[in-house]
mmCIF file of C-alpha atoms in Angstrom:
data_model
loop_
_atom_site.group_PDB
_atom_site.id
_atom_site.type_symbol
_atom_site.label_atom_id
_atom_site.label_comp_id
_atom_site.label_asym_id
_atom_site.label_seq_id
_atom_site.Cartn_x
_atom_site.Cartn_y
_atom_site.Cartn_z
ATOM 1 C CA UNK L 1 -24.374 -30.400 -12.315
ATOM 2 C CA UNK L 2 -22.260 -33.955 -11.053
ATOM 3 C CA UNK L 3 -18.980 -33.430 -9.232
ATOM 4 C CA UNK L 4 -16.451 -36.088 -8.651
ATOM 5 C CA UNK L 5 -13.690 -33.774 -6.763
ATOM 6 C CA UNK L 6 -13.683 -30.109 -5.541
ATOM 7 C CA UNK L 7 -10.690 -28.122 -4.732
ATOM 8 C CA UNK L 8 -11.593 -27.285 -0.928
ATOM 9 C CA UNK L 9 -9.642 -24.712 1.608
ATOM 10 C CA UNK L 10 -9.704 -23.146 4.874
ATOM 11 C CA UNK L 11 -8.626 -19.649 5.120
ATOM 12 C CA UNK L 12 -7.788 -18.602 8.799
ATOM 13 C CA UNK L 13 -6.262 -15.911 9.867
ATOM 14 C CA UNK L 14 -2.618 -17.684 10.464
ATOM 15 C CA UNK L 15 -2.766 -20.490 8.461
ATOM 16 C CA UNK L 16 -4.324 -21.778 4.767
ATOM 17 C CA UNK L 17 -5.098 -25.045 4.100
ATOM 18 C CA UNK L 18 -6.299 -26.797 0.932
ATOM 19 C CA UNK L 19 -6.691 -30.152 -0.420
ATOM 20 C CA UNK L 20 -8.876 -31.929 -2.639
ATOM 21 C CA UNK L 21 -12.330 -33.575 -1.417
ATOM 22 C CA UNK L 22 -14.659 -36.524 -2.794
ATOM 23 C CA UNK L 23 -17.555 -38.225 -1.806
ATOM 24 C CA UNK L 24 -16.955 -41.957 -1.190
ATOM 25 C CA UNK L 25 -19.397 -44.544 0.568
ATOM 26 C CA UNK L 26 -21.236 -41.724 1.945
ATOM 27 C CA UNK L 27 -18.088 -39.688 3.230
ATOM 28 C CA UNK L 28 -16.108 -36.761 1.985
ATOM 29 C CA UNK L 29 -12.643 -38.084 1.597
ATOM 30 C CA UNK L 30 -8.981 -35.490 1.793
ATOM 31 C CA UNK L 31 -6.644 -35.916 -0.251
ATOM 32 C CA UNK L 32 -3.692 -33.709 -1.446
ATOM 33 C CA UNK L 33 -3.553 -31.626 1.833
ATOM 34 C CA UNK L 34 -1.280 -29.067 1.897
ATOM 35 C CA UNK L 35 -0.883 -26.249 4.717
ATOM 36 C CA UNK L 36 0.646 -23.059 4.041
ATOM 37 C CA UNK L 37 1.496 -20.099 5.971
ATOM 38 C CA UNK L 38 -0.762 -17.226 5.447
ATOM 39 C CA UNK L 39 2.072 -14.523 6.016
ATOM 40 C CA UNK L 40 4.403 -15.850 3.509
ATOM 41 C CA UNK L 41 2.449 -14.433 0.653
ATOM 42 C CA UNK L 42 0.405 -11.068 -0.273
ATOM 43 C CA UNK L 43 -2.878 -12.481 -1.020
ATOM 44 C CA UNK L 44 -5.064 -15.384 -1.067
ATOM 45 C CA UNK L 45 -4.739 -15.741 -4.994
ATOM 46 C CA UNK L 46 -0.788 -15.867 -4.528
ATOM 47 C CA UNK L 47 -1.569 -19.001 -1.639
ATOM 48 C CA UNK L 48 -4.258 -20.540 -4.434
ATOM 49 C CA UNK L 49 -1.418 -20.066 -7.126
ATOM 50 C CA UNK L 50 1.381 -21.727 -4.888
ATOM 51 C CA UNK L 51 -0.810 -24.867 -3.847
ATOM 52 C CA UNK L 52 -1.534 -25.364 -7.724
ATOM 53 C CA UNK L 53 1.239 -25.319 -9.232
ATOM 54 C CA UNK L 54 2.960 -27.759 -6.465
ATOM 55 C CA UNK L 55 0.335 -30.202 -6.943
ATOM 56 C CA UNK L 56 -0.646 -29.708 -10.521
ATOM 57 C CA UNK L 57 -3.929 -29.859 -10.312
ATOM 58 C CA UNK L 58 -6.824 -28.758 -12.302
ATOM 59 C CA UNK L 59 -10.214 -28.674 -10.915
ATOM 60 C CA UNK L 60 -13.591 -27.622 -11.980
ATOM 61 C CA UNK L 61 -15.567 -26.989 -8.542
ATOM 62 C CA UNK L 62 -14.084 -24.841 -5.647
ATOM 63 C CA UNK L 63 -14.933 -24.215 -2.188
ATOM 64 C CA UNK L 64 -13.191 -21.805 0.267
ATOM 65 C CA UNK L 65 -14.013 -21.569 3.900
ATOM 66 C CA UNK L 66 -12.863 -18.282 4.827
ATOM 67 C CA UNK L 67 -12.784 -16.384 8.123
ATOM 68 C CA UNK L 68 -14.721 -12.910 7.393
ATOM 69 C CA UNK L 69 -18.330 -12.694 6.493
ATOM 70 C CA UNK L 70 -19.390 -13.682 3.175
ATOM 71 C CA UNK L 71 -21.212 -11.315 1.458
ATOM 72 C CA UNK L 72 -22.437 -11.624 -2.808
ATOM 73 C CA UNK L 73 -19.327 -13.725 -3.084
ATOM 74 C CA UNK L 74 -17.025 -11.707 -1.657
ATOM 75 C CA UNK L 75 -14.923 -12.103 1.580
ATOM 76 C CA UNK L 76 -12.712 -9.648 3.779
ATOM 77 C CA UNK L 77 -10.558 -12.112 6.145
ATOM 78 C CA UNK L 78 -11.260 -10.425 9.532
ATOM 79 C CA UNK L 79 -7.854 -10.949 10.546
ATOM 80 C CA UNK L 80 -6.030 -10.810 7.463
ATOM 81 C CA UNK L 81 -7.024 -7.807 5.273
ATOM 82 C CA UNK L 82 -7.228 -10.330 1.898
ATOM 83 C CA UNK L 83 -10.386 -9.594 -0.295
ATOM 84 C CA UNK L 84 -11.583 -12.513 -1.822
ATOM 85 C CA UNK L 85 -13.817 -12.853 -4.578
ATOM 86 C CA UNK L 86 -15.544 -15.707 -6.060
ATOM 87 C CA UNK L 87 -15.626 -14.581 -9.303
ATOM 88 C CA UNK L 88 -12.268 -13.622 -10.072
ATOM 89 C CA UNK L 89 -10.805 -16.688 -8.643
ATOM 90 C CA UNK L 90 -12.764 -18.225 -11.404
ATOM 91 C CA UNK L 91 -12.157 -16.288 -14.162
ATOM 92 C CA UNK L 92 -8.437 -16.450 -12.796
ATOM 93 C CA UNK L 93 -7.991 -20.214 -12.485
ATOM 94 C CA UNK L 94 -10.219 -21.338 -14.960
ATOM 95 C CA UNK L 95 -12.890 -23.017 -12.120
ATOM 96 C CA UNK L 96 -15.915 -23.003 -13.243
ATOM 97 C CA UNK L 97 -17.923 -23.388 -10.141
ATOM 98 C CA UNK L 98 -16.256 -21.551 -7.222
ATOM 99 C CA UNK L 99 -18.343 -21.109 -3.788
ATOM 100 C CA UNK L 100 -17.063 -18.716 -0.718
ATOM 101 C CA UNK L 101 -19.211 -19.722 2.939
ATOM 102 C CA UNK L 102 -17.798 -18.351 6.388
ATOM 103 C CA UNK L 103 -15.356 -20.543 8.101
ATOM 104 C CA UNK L 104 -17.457 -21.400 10.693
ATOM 105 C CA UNK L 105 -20.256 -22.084 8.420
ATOM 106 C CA UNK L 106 -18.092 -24.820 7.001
ATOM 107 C CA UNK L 107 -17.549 -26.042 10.635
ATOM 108 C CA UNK L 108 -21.565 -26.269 11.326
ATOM 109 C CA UNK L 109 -22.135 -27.466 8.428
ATOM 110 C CA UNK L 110 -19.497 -31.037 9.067
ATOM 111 C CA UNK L 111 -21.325 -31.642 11.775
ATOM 112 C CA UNK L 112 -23.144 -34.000 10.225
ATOM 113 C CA UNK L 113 -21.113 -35.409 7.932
ATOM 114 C CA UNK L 114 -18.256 -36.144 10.992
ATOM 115 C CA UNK L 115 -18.313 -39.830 12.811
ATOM 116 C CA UNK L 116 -20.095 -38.673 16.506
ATOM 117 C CA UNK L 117 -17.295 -40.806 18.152
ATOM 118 C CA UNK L 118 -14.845 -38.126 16.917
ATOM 119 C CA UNK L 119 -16.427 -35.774 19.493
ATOM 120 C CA UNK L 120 -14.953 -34.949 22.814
ATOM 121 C CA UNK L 121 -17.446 -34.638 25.420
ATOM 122 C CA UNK L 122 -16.949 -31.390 27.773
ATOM 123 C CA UNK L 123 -20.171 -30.922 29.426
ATOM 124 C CA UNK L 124 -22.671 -34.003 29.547
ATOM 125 C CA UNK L 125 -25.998 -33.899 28.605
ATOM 126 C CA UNK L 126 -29.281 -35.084 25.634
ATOM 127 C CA UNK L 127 -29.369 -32.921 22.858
ATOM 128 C CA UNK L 128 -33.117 -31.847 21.977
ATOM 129 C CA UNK L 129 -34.612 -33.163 18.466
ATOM 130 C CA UNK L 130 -34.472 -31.286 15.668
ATOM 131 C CA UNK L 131 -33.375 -28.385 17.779
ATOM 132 C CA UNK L 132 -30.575 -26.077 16.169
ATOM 133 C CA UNK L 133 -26.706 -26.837 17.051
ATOM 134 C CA UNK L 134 -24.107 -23.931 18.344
ATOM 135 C CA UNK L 135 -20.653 -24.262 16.649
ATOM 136 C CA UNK L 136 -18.230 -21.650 18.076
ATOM 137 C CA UNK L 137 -14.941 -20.978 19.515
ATOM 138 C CA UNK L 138 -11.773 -19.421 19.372
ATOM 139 C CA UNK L 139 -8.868 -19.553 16.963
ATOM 140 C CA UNK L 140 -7.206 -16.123 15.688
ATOM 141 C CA UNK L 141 -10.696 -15.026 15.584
ATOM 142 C CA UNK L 142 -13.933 -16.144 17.505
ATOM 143 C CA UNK L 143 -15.975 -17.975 15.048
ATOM 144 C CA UNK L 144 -20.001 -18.645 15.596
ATOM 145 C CA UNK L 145 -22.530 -20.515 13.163
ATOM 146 C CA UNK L 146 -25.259 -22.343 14.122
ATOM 147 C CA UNK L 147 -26.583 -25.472 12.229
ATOM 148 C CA UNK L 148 -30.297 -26.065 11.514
ATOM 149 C CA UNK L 149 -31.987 -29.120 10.084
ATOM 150 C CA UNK L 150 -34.881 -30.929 9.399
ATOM 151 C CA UNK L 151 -33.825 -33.986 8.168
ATOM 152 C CA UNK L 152 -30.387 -35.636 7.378
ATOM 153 C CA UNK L 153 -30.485 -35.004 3.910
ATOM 154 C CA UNK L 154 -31.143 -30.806 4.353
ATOM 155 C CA UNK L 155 -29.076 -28.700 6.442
ATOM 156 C CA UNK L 156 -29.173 -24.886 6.185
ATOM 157 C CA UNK L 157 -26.472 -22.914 8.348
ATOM 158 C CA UNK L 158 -27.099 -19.843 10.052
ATOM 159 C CA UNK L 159 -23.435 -17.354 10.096
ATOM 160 C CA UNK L 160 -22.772 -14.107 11.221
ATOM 161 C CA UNK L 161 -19.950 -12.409 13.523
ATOM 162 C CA UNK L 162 -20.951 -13.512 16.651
ATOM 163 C CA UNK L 163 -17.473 -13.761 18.544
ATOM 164 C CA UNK L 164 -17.549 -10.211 18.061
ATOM 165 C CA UNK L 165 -21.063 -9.756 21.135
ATOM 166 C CA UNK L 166 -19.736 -7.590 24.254
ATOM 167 C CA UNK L 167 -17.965 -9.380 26.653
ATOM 168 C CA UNK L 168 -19.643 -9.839 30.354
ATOM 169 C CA UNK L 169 -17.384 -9.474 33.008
ATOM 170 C CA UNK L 170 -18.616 -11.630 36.135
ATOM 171 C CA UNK L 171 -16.034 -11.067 39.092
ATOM 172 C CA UNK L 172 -13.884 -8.850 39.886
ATOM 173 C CA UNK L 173 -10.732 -10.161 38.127
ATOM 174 C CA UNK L 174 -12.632 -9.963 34.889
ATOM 175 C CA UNK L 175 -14.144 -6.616 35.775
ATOM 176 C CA UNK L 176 -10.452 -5.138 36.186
ATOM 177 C CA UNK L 177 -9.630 -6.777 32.473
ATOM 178 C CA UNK L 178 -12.615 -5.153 30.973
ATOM 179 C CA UNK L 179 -11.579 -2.025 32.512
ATOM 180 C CA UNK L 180 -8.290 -2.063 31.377
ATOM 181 C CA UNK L 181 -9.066 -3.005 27.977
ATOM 182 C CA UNK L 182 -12.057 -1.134 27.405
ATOM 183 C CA UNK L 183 -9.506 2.315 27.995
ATOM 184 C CA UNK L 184 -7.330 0.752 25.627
ATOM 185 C CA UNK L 185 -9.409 -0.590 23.192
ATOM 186 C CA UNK L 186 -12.520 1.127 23.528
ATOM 187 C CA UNK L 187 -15.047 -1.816 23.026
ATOM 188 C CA UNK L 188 -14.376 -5.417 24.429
ATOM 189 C CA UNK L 189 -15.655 -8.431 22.698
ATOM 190 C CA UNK L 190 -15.442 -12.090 23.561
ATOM 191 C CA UNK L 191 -13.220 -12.248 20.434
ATOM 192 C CA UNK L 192 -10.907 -10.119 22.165
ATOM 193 C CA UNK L 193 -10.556 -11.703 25.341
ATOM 194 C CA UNK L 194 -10.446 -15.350 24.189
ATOM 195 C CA UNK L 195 -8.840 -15.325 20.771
ATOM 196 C CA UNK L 196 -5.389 -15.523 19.620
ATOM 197 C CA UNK L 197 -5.778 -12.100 18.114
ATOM 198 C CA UNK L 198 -6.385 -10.523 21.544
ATOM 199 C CA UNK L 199 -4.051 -12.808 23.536
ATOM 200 C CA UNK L 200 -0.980 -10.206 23.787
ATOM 201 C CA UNK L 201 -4.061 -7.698 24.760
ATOM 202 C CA UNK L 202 -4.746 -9.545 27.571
ATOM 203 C CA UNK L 203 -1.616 -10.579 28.622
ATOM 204 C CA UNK L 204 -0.461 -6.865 28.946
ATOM 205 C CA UNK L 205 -3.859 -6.074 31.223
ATOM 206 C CA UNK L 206 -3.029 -9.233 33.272
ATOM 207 C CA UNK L 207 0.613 -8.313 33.620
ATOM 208 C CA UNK L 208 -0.907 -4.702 34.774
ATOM 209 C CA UNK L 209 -3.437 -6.358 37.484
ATOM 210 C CA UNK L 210 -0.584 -8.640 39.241
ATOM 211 C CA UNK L 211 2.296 -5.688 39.055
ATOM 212 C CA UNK L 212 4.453 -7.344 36.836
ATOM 213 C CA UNK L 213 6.333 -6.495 33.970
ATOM 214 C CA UNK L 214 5.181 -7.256 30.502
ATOM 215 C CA UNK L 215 7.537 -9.235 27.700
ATOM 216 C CA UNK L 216 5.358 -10.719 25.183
ATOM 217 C CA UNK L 217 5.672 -14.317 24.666
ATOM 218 C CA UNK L 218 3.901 -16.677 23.018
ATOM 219 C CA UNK L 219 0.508 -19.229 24.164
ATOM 220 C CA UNK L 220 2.999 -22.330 24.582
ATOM 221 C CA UNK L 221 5.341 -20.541 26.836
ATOM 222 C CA UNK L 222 2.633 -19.051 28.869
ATOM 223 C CA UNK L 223 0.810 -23.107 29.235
ATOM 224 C CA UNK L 224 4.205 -24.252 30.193
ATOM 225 C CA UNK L 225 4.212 -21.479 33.063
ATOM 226 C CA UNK L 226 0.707 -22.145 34.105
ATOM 227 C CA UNK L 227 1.241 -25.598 34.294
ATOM 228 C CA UNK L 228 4.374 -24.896 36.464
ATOM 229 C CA UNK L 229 2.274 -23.231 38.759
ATOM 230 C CA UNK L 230 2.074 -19.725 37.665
ATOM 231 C CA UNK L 231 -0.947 -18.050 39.558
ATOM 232 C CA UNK L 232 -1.157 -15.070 36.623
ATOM 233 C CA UNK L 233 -0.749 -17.759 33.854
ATOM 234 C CA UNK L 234 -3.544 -20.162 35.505
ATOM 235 C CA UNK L 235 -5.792 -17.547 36.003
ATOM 236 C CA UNK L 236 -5.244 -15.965 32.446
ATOM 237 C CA UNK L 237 -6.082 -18.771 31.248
ATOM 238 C CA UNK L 238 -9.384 -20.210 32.980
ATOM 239 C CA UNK L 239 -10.548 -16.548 32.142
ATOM 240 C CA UNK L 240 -10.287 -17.416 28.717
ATOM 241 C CA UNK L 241 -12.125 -21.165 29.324
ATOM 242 C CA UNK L 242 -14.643 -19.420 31.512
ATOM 243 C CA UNK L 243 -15.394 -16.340 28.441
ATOM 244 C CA UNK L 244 -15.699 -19.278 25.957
ATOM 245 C CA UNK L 245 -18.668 -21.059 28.446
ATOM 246 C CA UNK L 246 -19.885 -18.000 28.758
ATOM 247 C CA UNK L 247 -20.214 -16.976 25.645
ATOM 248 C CA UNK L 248 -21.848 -20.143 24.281
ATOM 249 C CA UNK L 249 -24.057 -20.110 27.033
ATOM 250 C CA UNK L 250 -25.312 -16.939 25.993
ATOM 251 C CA UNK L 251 -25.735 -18.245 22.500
ATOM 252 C CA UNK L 252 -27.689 -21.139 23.253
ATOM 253 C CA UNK L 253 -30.193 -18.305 24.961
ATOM 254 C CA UNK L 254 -30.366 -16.246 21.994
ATOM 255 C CA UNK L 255 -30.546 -18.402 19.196
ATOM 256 C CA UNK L 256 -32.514 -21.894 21.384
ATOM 257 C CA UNK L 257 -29.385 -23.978 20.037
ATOM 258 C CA UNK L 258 -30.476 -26.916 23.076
ATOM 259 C CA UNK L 259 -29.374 -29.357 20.152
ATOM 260 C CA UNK L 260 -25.817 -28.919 21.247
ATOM 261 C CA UNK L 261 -22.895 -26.799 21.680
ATOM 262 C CA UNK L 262 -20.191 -28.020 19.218
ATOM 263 C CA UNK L 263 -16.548 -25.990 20.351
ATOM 264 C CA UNK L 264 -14.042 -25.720 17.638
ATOM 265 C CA UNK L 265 -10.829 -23.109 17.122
ATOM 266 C CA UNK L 266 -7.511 -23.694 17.631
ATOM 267 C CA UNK L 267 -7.429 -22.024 21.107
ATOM 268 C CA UNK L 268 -10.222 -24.367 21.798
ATOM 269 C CA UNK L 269 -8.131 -27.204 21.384
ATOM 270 C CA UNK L 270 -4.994 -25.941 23.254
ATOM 271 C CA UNK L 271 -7.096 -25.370 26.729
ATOM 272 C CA UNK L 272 -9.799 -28.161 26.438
ATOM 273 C CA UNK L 273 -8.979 -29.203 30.014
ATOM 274 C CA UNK L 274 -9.900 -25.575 31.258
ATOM 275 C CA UNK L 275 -12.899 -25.795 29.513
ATOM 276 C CA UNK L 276 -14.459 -28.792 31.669
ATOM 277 C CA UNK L 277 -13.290 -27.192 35.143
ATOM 278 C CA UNK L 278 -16.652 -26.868 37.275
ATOM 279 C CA UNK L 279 -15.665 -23.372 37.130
ATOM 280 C CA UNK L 280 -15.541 -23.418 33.218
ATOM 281 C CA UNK L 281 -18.795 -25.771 32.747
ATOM 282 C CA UNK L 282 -20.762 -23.092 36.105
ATOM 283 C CA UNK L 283 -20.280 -20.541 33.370
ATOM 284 C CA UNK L 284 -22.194 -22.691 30.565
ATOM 285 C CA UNK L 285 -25.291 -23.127 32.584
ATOM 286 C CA UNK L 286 -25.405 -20.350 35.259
ATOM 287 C CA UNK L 287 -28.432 -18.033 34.043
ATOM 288 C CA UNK L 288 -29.957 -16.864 36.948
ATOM 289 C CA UNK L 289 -34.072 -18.238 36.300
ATOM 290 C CA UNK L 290 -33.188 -19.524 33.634
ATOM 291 C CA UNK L 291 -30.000 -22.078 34.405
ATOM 292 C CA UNK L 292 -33.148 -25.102 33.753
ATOM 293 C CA UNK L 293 -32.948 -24.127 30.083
ATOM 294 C CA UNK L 294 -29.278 -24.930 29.466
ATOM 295 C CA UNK L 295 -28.813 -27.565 32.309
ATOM 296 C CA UNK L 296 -29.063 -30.354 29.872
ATOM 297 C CA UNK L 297 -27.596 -28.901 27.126
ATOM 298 C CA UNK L 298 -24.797 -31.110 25.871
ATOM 299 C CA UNK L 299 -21.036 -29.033 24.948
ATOM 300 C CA UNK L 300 -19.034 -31.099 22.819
ATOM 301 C CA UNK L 301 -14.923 -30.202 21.510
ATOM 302 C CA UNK L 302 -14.339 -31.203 17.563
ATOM 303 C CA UNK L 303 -11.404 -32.662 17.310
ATOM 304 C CA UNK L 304 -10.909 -33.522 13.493
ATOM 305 C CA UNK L 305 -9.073 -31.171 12.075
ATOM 306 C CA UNK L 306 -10.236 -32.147 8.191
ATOM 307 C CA UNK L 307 -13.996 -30.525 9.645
ATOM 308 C CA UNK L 308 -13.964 -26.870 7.832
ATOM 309 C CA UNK L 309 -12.719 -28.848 4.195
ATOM 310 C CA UNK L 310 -15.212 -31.461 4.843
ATOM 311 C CA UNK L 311 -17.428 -28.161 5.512
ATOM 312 C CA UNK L 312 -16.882 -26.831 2.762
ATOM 313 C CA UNK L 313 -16.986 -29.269 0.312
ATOM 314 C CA UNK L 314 -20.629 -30.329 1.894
ATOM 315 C CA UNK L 315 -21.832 -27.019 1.442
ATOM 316 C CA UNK L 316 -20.307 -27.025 -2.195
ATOM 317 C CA UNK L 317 -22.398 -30.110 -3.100
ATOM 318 C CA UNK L 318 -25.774 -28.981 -1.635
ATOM 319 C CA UNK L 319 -25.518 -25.774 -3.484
ATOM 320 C CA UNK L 320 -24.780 -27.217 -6.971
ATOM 321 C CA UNK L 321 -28.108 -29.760 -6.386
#
């Protein structure tokens, strides 16, 4: 089956995105971008409707990146309870070929197809051959994939909910949080800690530790305040840095991924200069016997923020071959 164009989106659990994607001189190529907020309509079908009819298209391939696990082409966003399903968007929209893959999937899977010099460096180092590549990090959710290949021409992705693995307190600022949230909560993930979803959740336990009183506001305001020189904001947010390093460190152990950590998520993005404190990149590679094994690893930030449509519409092509 040839394609020309695919309808591609991203489905988060703020924002959707969609546009139109083509390969040209070896690159996918976005056009007809168009971002929409999730909580101005009731389902993902409604968003799908809304982007069509302003642009007018009609295509015959589709492929969502979508932030839940993917399961006989279904989806239920984690944060956002939309059910998606392959099949009726088809039979809805009269797209012939539609494909659902886990956000994050879609973000492994551009790593290849993204220009290297795109890549912010955060923690030096020589990716291993042919060795599998971590791509995680925080946006609403905490997103984790990890990209395996043989050969440039074959890349299989490897999904599942890994943001969601317990998170591991290691002082006792951290060991207070966990306390705190695990009475409240009663489990704590790295998801929780380090996402937007579990921001206001952390906030309240910080607020709680340093004897102050709690008004929510909102991750700008609290930057501005840390930058200022606000000791609770500073060291709310290296906790969150340090629980990212952590957790990909961790995730480099389990899965061997000494081809490179690749850090994406909007969260990610907001506190990249947190990320590459010693204190943030100690984290990464502290392992007790085994801090050789990640020493070398190289962490890397993606910046573009076309990767999960370019994702998606990569994954799209090599499943129609």
């Amino acid at each position: 089956m040839m394609m020309d164009e695919l309808l591609v989106g991203d489905v988060g659990g703020t924002n959707v995105r969609f546009a139109m994607a083509r390969r040209t001189a070896g690159r996918f190529v976005i056009d007809h971008f168009e971002k929409l907020e999730g909580d101005d309509f009731g389902s993902f079908e409604e968003a799908l409707a809304s982007y069509l009819e302003t642009t007018g298209l009609k295509p015959d391939h589709a492929c969502f990146a979508l932030a839940g696990p993917v399961r006989a082409g279904e989806v239920l966003l984690t944060n956002r309870r939309w059910h998606v399903s392959a099949r009726h968007v088809s039979d809805r929209f009269g797209i012939g070929a539609v494909n659902l893959v886990n956000d994050f999937a879609a973000m492994a899977r551009a790593v290849p197809e993204i220009d290297p010099a795109t890549f912010e460096t955060i923690v030096d180092g020589t990716p291993r051959e042919g060795a599998p590549v971590l791509v995680a990090g925080p946006g609403t959710g905490f997103g984790v994939a990890t990209l395996l290949g043989s050969d440039a021409s074959t890349w299989h992705v490897l999904s599942g909910e890994g943001g969601h693995v317990a998170f591991s307190p290691r002082d006792e600022t951290e060991l207070e949080l966990a306390r705190i949230l695990l009475a409240r909560h009663g489990y704590v993930s790295n998801e929780l800690v380090a996402s937007g979803s579990g921001l206001n959740a952390v906030h309240e336990a910080f607020c709680e530790i340093h004897g102050r009183t709690y008004q929510e506001i909102g991750p700008q305001e609290m930057r501005q305040l840390a930058d200022a020189g606000d000791e609770m904001f500073l060291s709310l947010i290296q906790l969150r840095a340090n629980t990212v390093m952590s957790a990909v460190g961790d995730l480099v152990l389990a899965n061997g991924a000494l081809g490179g950590v690749v850090l994406a998520g909007g969260v990610t993005d907001r506190i990249t200069d947190f990320l590459k404190t010693p204190e943030a990149c100690e984290r990464f590679v502290e392992r007790g016997p085994l801090c050789q094994y990640l020493r070398n690893c190289p962490v890397s930030l993606m910046r573009d923020p076309e990767a999960p449509l370019i994702g998606a519409a990569a994954f799209h092509e090599q499943e129609i071959k």
